[in-house]
PDB file of C-alpha atoms in Angstrom:
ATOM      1  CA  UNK A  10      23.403   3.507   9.104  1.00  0.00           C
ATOM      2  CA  UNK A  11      21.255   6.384   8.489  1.00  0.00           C
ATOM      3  CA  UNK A  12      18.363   6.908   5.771  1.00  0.00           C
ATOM      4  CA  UNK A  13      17.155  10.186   5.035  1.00  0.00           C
ATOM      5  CA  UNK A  14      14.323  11.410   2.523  1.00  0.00           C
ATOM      6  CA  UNK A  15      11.021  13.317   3.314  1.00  0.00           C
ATOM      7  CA  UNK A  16       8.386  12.514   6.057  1.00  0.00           C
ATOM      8  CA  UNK A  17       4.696  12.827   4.447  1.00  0.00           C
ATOM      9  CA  UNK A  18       3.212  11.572   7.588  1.00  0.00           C
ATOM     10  CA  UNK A  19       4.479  13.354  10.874  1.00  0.00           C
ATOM     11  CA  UNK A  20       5.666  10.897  14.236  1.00  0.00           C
ATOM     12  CA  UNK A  21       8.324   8.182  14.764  1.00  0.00           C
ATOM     13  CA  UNK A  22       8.341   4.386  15.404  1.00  0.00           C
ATOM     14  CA  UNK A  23      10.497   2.152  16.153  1.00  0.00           C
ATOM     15  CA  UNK A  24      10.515  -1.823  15.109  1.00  0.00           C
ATOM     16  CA  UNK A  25      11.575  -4.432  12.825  1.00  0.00           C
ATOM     17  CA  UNK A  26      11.489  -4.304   9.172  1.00  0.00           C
ATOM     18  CA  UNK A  27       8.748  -5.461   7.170  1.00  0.00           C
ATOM     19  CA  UNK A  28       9.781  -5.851   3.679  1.00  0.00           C
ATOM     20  CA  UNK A  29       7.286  -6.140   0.506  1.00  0.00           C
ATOM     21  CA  UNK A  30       7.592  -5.697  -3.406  1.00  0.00           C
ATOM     22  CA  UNK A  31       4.274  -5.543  -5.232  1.00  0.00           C
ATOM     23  CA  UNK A  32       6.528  -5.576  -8.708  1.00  0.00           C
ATOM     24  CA  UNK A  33       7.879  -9.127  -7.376  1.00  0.00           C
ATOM     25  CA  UNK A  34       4.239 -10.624  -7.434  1.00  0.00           C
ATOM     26  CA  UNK A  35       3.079  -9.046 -10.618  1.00  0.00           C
ATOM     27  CA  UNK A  36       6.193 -10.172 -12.274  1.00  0.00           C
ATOM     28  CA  UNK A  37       5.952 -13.919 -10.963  1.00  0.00           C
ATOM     29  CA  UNK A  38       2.581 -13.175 -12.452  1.00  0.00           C
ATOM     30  CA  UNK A  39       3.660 -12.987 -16.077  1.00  0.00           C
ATOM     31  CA  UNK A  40       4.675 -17.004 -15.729  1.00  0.00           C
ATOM     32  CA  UNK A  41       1.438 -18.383 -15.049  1.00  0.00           C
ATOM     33  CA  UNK A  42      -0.002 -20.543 -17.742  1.00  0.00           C
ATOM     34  CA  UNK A  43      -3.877 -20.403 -18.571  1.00  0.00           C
ATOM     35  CA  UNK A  44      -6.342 -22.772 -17.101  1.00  0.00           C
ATOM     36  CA  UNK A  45      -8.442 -23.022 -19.789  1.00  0.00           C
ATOM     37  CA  UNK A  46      -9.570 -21.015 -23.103  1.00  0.00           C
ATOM     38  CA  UNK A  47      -9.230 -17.918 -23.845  1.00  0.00           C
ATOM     39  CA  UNK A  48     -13.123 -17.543 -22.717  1.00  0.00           C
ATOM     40  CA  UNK A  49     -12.609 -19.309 -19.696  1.00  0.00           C
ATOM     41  CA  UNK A  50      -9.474 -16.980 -18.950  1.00  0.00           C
ATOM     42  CA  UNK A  51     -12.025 -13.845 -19.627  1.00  0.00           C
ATOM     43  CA  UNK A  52     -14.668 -14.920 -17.186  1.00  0.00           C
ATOM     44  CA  UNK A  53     -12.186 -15.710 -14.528  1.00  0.00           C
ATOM     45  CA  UNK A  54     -10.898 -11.898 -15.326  1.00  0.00           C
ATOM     46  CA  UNK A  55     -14.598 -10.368 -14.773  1.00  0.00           C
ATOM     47  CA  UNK A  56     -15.081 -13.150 -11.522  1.00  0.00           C
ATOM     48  CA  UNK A  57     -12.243 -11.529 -10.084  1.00  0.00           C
ATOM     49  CA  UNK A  58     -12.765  -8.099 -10.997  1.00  0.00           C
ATOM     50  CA  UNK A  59     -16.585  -8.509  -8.973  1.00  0.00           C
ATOM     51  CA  UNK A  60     -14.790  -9.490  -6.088  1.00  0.00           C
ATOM     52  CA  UNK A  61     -12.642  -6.920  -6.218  1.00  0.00           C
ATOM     53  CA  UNK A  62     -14.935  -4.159  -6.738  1.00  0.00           C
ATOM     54  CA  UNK A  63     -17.256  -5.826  -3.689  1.00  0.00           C
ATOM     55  CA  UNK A  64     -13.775  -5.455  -1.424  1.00  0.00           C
ATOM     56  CA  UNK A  65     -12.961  -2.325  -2.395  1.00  0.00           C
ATOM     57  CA  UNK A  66     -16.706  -1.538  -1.173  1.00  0.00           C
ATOM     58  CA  UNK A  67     -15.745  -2.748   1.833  1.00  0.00           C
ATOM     59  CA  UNK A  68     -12.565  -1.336   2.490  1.00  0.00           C
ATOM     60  CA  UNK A  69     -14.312   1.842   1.926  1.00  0.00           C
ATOM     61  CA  UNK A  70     -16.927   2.179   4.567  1.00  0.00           C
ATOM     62  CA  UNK A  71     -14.521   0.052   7.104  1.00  0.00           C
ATOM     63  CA  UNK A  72     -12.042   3.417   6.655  1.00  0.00           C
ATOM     64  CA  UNK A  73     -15.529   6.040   6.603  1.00  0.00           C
ATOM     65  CA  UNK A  74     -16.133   4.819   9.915  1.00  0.00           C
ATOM     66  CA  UNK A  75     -12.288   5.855  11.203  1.00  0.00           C
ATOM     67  CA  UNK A  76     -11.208   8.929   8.906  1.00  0.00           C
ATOM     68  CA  UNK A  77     -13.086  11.594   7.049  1.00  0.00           C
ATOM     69  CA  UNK A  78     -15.384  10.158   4.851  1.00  0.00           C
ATOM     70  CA  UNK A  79     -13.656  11.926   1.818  1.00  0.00           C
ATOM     71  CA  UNK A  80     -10.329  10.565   2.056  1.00  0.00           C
ATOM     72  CA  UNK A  81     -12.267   7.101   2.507  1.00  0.00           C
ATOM     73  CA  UNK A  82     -13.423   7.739  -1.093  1.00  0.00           C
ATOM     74  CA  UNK A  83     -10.318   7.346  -2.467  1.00  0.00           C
ATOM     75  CA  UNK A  84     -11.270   3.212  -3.067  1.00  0.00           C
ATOM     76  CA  UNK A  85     -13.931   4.431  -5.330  1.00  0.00           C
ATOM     77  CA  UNK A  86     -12.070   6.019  -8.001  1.00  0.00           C
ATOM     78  CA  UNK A  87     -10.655   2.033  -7.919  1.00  0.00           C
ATOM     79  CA  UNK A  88     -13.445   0.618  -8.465  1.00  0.00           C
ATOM     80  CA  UNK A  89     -14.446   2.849 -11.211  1.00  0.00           C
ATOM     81  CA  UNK A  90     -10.987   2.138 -13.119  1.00  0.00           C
ATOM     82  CA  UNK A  91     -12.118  -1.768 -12.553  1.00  0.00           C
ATOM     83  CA  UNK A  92     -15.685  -0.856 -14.646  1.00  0.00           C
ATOM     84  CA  UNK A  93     -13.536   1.825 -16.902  1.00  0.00           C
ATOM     85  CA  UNK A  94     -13.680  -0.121 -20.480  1.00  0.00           C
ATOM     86  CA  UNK A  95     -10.229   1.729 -20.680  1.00  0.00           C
ATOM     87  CA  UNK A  96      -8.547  -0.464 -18.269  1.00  0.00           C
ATOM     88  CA  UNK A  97     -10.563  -3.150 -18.466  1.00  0.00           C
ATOM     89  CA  UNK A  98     -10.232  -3.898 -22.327  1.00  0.00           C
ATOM     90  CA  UNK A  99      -6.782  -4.026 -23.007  1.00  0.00           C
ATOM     91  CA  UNK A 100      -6.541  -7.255 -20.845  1.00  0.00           C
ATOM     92  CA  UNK A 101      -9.541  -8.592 -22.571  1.00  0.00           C
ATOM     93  CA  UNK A 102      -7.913  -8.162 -25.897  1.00  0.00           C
ATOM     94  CA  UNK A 103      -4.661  -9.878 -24.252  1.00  0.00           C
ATOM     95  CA  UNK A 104      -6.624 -12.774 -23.083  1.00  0.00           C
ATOM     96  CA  UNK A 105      -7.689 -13.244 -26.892  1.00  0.00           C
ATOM     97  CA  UNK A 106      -4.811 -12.714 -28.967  1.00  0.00           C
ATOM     98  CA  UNK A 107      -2.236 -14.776 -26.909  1.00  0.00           C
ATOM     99  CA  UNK A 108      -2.255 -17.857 -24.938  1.00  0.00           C
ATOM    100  CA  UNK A 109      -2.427 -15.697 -21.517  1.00  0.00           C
ATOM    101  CA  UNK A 110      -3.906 -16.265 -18.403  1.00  0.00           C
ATOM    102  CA  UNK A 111      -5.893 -13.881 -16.788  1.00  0.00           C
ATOM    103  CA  UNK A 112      -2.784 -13.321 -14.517  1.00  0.00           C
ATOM    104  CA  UNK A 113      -0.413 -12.727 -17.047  1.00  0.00           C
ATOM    105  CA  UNK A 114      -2.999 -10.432 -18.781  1.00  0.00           C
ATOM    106  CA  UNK A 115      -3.329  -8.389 -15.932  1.00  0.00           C
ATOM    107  CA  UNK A 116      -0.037  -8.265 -15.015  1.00  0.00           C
ATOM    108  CA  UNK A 117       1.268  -7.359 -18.683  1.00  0.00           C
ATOM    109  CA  UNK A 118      -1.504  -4.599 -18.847  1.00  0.00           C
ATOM    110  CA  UNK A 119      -0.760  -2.466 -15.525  1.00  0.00           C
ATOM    111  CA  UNK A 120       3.175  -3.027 -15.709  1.00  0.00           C
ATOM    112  CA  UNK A 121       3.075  -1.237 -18.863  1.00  0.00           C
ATOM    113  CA  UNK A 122       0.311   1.341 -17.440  1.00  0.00           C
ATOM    114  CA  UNK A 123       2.424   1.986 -14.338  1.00  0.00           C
ATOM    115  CA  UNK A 124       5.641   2.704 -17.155  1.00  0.00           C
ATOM    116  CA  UNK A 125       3.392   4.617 -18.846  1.00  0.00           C
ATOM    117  CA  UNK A 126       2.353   6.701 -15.797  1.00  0.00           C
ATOM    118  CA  UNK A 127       6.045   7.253 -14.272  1.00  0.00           C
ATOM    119  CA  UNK A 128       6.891   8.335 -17.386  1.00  0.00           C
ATOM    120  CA  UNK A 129       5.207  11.686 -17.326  1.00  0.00           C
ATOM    121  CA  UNK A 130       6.767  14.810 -16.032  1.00  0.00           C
ATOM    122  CA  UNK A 131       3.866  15.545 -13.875  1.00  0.00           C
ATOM    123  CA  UNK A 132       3.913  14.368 -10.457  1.00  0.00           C
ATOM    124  CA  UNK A 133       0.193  13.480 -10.113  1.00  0.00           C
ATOM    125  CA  UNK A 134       0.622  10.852 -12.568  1.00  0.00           C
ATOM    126  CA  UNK A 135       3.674   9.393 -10.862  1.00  0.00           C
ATOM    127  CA  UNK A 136       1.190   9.017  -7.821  1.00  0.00           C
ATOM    128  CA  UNK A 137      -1.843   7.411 -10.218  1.00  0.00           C
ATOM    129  CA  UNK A 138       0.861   4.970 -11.093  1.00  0.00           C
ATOM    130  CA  UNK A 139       0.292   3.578  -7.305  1.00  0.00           C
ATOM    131  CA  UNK A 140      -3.132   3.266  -7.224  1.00  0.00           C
ATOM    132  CA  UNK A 141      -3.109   1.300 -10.925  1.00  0.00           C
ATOM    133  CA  UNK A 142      -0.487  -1.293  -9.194  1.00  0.00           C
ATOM    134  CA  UNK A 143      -2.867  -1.326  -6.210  1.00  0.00           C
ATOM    135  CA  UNK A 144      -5.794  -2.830  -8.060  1.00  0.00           C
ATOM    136  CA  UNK A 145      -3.025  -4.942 -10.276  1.00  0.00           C
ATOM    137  CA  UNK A 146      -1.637  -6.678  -6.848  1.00  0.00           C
ATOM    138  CA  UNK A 147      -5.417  -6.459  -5.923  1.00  0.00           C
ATOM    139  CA  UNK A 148      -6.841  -8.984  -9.073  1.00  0.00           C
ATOM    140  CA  UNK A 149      -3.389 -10.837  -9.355  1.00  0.00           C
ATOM    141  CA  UNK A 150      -4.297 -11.846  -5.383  1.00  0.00           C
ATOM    142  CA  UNK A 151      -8.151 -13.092  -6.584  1.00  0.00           C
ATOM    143  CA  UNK A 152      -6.954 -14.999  -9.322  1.00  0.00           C
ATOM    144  CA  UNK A 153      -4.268 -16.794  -7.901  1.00  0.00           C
ATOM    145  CA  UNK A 154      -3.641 -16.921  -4.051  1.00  0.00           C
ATOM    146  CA  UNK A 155      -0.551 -19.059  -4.165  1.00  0.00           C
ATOM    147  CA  UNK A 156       1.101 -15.759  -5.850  1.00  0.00           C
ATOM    148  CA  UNK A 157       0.058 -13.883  -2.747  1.00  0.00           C
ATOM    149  CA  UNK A 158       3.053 -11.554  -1.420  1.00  0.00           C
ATOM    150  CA  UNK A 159       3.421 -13.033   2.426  1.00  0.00           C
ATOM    151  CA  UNK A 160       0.694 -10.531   4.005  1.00  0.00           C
ATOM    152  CA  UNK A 161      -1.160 -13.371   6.190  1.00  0.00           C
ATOM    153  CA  UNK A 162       2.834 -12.696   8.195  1.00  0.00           C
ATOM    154  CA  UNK A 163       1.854 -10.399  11.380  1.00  0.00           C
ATOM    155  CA  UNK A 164       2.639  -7.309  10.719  1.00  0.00           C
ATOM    156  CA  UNK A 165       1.634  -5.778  14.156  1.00  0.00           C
ATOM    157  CA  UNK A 166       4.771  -3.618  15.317  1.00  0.00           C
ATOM    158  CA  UNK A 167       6.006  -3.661  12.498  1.00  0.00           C
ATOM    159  CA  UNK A 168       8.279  -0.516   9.835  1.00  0.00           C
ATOM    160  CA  UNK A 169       6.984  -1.681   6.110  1.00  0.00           C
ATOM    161  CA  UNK A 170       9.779  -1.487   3.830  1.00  0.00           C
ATOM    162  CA  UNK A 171       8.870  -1.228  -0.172  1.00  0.00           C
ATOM    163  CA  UNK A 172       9.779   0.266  -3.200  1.00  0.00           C
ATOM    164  CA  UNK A 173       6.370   1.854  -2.758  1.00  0.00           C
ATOM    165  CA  UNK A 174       2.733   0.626  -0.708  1.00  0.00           C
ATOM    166  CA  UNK A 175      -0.280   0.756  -2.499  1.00  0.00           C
ATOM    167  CA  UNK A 176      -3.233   2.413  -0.725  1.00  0.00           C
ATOM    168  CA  UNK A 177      -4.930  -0.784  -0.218  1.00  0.00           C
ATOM    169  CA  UNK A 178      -1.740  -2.167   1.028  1.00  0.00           C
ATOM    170  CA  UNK A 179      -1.552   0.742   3.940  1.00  0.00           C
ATOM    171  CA  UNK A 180      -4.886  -0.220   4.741  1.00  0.00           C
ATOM    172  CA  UNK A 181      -4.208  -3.963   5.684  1.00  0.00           C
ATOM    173  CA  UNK A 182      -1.674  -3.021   7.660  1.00  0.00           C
ATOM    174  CA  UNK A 183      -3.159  -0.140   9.140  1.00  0.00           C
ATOM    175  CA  UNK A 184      -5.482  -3.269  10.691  1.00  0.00           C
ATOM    176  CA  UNK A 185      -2.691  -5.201  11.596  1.00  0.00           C
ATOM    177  CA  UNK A 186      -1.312  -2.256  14.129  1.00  0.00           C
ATOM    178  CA  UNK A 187       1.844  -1.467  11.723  1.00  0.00           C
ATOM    179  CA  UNK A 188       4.018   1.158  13.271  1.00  0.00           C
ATOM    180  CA  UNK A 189       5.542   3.161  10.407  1.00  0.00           C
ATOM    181  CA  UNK A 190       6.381   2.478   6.846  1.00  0.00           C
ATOM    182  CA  UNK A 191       9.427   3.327   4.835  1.00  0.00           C
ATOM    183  CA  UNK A 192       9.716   3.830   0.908  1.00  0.00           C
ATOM    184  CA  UNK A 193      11.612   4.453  -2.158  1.00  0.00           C
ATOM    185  CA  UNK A 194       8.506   6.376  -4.102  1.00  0.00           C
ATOM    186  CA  UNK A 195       5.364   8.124  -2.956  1.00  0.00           C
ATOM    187  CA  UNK A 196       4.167  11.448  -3.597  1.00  0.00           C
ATOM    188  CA  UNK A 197       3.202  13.954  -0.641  1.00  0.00           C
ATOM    189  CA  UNK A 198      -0.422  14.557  -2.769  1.00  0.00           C
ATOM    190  CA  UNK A 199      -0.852  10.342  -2.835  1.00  0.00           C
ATOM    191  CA  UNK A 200      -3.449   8.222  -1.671  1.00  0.00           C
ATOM    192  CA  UNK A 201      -0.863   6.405   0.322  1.00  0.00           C
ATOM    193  CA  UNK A 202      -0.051   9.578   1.855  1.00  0.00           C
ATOM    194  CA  UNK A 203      -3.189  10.982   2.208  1.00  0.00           C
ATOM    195  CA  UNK A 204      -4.418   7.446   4.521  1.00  0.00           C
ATOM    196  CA  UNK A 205      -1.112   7.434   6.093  1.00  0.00           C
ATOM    197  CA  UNK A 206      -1.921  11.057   7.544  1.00  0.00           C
ATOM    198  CA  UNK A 207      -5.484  10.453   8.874  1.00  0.00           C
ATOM    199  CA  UNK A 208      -4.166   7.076  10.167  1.00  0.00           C
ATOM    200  CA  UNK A 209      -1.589   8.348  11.933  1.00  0.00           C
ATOM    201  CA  UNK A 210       0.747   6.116  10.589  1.00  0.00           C
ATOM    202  CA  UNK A 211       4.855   8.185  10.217  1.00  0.00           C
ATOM    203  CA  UNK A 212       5.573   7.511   6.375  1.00  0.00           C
ATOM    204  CA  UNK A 213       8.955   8.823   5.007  1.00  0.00           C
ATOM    205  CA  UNK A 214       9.549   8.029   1.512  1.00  0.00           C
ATOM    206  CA  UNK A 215      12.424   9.090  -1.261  1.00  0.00           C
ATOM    207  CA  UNK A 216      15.181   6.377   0.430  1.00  0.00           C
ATOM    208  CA  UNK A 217      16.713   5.440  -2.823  1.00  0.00           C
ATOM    209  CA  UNK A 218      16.758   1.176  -2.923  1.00  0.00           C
ATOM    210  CA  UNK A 219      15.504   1.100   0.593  1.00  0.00           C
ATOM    211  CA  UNK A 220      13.742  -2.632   0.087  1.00  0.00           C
ATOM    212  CA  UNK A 221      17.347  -3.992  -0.801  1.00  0.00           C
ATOM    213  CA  UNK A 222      19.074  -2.284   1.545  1.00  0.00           C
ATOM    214  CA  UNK A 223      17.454  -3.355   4.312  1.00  0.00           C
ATOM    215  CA  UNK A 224      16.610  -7.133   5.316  1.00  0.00           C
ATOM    216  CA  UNK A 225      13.829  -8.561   6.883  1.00  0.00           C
ATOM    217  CA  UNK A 226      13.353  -8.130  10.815  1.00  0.00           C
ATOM    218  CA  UNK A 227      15.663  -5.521  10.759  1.00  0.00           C
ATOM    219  CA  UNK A 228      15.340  -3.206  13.827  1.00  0.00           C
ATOM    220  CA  UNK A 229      14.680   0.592  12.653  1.00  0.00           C
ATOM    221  CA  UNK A 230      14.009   3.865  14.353  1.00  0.00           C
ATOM    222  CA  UNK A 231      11.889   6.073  11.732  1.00  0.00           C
ATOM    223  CA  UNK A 232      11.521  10.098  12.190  1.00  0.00           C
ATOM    224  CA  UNK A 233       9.652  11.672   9.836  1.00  0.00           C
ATOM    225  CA  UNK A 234       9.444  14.966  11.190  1.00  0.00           C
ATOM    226  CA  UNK A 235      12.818  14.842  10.112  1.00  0.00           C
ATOM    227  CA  UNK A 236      12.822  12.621   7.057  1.00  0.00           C
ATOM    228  CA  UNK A 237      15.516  10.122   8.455  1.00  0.00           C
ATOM    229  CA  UNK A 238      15.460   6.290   9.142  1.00  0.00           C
ATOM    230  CA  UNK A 239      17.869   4.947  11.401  1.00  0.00           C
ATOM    231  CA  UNK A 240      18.866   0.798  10.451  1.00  0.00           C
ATOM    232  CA  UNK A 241      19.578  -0.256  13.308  1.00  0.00           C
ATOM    233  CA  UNK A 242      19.804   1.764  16.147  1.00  0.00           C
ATOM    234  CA  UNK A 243      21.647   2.275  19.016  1.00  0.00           C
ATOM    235  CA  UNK A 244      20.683   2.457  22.916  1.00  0.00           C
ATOM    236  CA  UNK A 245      21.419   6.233  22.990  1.00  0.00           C
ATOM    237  CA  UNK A 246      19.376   6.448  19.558  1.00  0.00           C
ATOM    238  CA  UNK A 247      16.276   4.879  21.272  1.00  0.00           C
ATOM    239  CA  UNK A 248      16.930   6.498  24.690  1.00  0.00           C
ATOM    240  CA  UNK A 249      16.431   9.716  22.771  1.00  0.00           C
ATOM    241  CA  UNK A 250      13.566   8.279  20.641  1.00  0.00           C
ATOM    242  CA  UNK A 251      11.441   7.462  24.218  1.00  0.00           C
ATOM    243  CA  UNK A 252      12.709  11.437  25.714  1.00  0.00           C
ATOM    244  CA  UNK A 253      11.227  12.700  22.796  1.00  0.00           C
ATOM    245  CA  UNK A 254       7.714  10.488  22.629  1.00  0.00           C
ATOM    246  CA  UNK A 255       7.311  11.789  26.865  1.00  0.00           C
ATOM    247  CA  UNK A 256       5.474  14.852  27.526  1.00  0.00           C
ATOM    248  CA  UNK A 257       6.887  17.891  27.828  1.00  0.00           C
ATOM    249  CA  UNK A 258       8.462  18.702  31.461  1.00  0.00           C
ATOM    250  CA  UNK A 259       6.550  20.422  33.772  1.00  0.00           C
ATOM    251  CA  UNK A 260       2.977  20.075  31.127  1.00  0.00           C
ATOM    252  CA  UNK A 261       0.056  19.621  33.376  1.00  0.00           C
ATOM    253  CA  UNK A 262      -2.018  17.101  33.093  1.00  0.00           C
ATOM    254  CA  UNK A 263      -5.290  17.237  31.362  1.00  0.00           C
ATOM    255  CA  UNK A 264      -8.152  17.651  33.421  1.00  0.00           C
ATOM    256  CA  UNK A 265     -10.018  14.422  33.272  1.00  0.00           C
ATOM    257  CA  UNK A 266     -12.857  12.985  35.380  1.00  0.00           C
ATOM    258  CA  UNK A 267     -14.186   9.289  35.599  1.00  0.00           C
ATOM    259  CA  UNK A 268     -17.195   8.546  34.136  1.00  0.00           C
ATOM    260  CA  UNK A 269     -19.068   5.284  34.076  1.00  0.00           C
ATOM    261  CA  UNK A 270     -19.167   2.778  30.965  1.00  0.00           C
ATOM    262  CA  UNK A 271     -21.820   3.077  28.940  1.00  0.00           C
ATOM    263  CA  UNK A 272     -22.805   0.462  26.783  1.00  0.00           C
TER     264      UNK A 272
END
């Protein structure tokens, strides 16, 4: 079976199907029942939101250190929607009007945001919407870590499969030596996109219900110079997969001379 949509990050891989949903965890979410008062479920709430904001930190000058310091500074327009009264409000006022817990607060607050956000006619909203379920999945995971969605599974070698990955999300990976990822929604101008270019990472997104078409383990060949995903593929697909990722015939070799290590 063949996939096809539009490669945002150029290359191909080839390897097993990772498969995540982000919407899965914030709607399990919704279910959790308080821990305490309403007060207690609002300093839990601004607990987590510190620790987020400190990883986000983090994440940030890990990535300055490996790609252009400002695409790296994409995780700090996060952490100024986690201080953005804005954001951050709404889910206080939910805490205090219902019997919520801070998960189901959050998770009722940026489902509706993300609606809100694919919604719009304008595509740069429709990419927002990404980075507003990235810091969702982000406090949902510091609240509660028996919600979290399976990431401790190696990922090394691995195609991610999704609806859409968050920025955060490609990031992770990106550490665990992912190959590729595959999704339904992600805009070429989107922080995903933007990290999956400077990583180096193939992305090819618009594959219409690609998380349940596809199971996990999966083997899949992914082109995104041409905007296709092969589900499993055959020996003469990955024969011609390897011809492709050789050099050139008859290119030269590049002039290289040993040097000792320096330490």
């Amino acid at each position: 079976m063949m996939l096809t949509g539009q490669g945002l990050s150029p290359g191909m891989a080839h390897g097993p199907a990772r498969v995540i949903d982000t919407r899965a965890l914030l709607a399990a979410a919704l279910s959790v029942p308080p821990t305490g008062t309403a007060e207690v479920e609002v300093e839990r709430l601004r607990g987590a939101i510190a620790r987020a904001t400190t990883e986000l930190d983090r994440v940030q000058r890990h990535l300055a250190e490996r790609i252009d310091p400002g695409q790296a500074a994409i995780f700090h327009s996060h952490i100024a929607l986690l201080r953005d009264p804005q954001f951050v409000a709404p889910i206080e006022r939910a805490l205090r009007s219902g019997s919520l817990s801070a998960e189901a607060a959050v998770a009722q607050v940026v489902t509706t945001l993300h609606g809100e956000f694919l919604s719009q006619p304008i595509p740069l909203l429709h990419d927002k919407a990404a980075d507003v379920l990235d810091i969702g999945r982000r406090l949902v995971n510091g609240l509660r870590s028996s919600l979290r969605e399976g990431e401790v599974v190696p990922a090394a070698g691995r195609i991610i499969v999704a609806h859409s990955l968050t920025p955060s999300q490609l990031v992770r990976f990106a550490r665990q030596g992912i190959a590729g990822v595959v999704v339904e929604a992600c805009g070429p101008r989107s922080h995903t996109a933007i990290l999956a270019r400077s990583l180096g990472i193939p992305l090819v997104t618009g594959c219409v219900e690609v998380a349940g078409q596809i199971a996990e383990g999966t083997p899949l060949l992914v082109d995104a110079d041409a905007g296709r995903v092969i589900v499993e593929p055959t020996e003469t697909d990955l024969t011609a997969w390897m011809e492709r990722g050789q050099p050139a015939s008859g290119a030269s070799e590049p002039d290289f001379v040993p040097q000792a290590a320096v330490t």
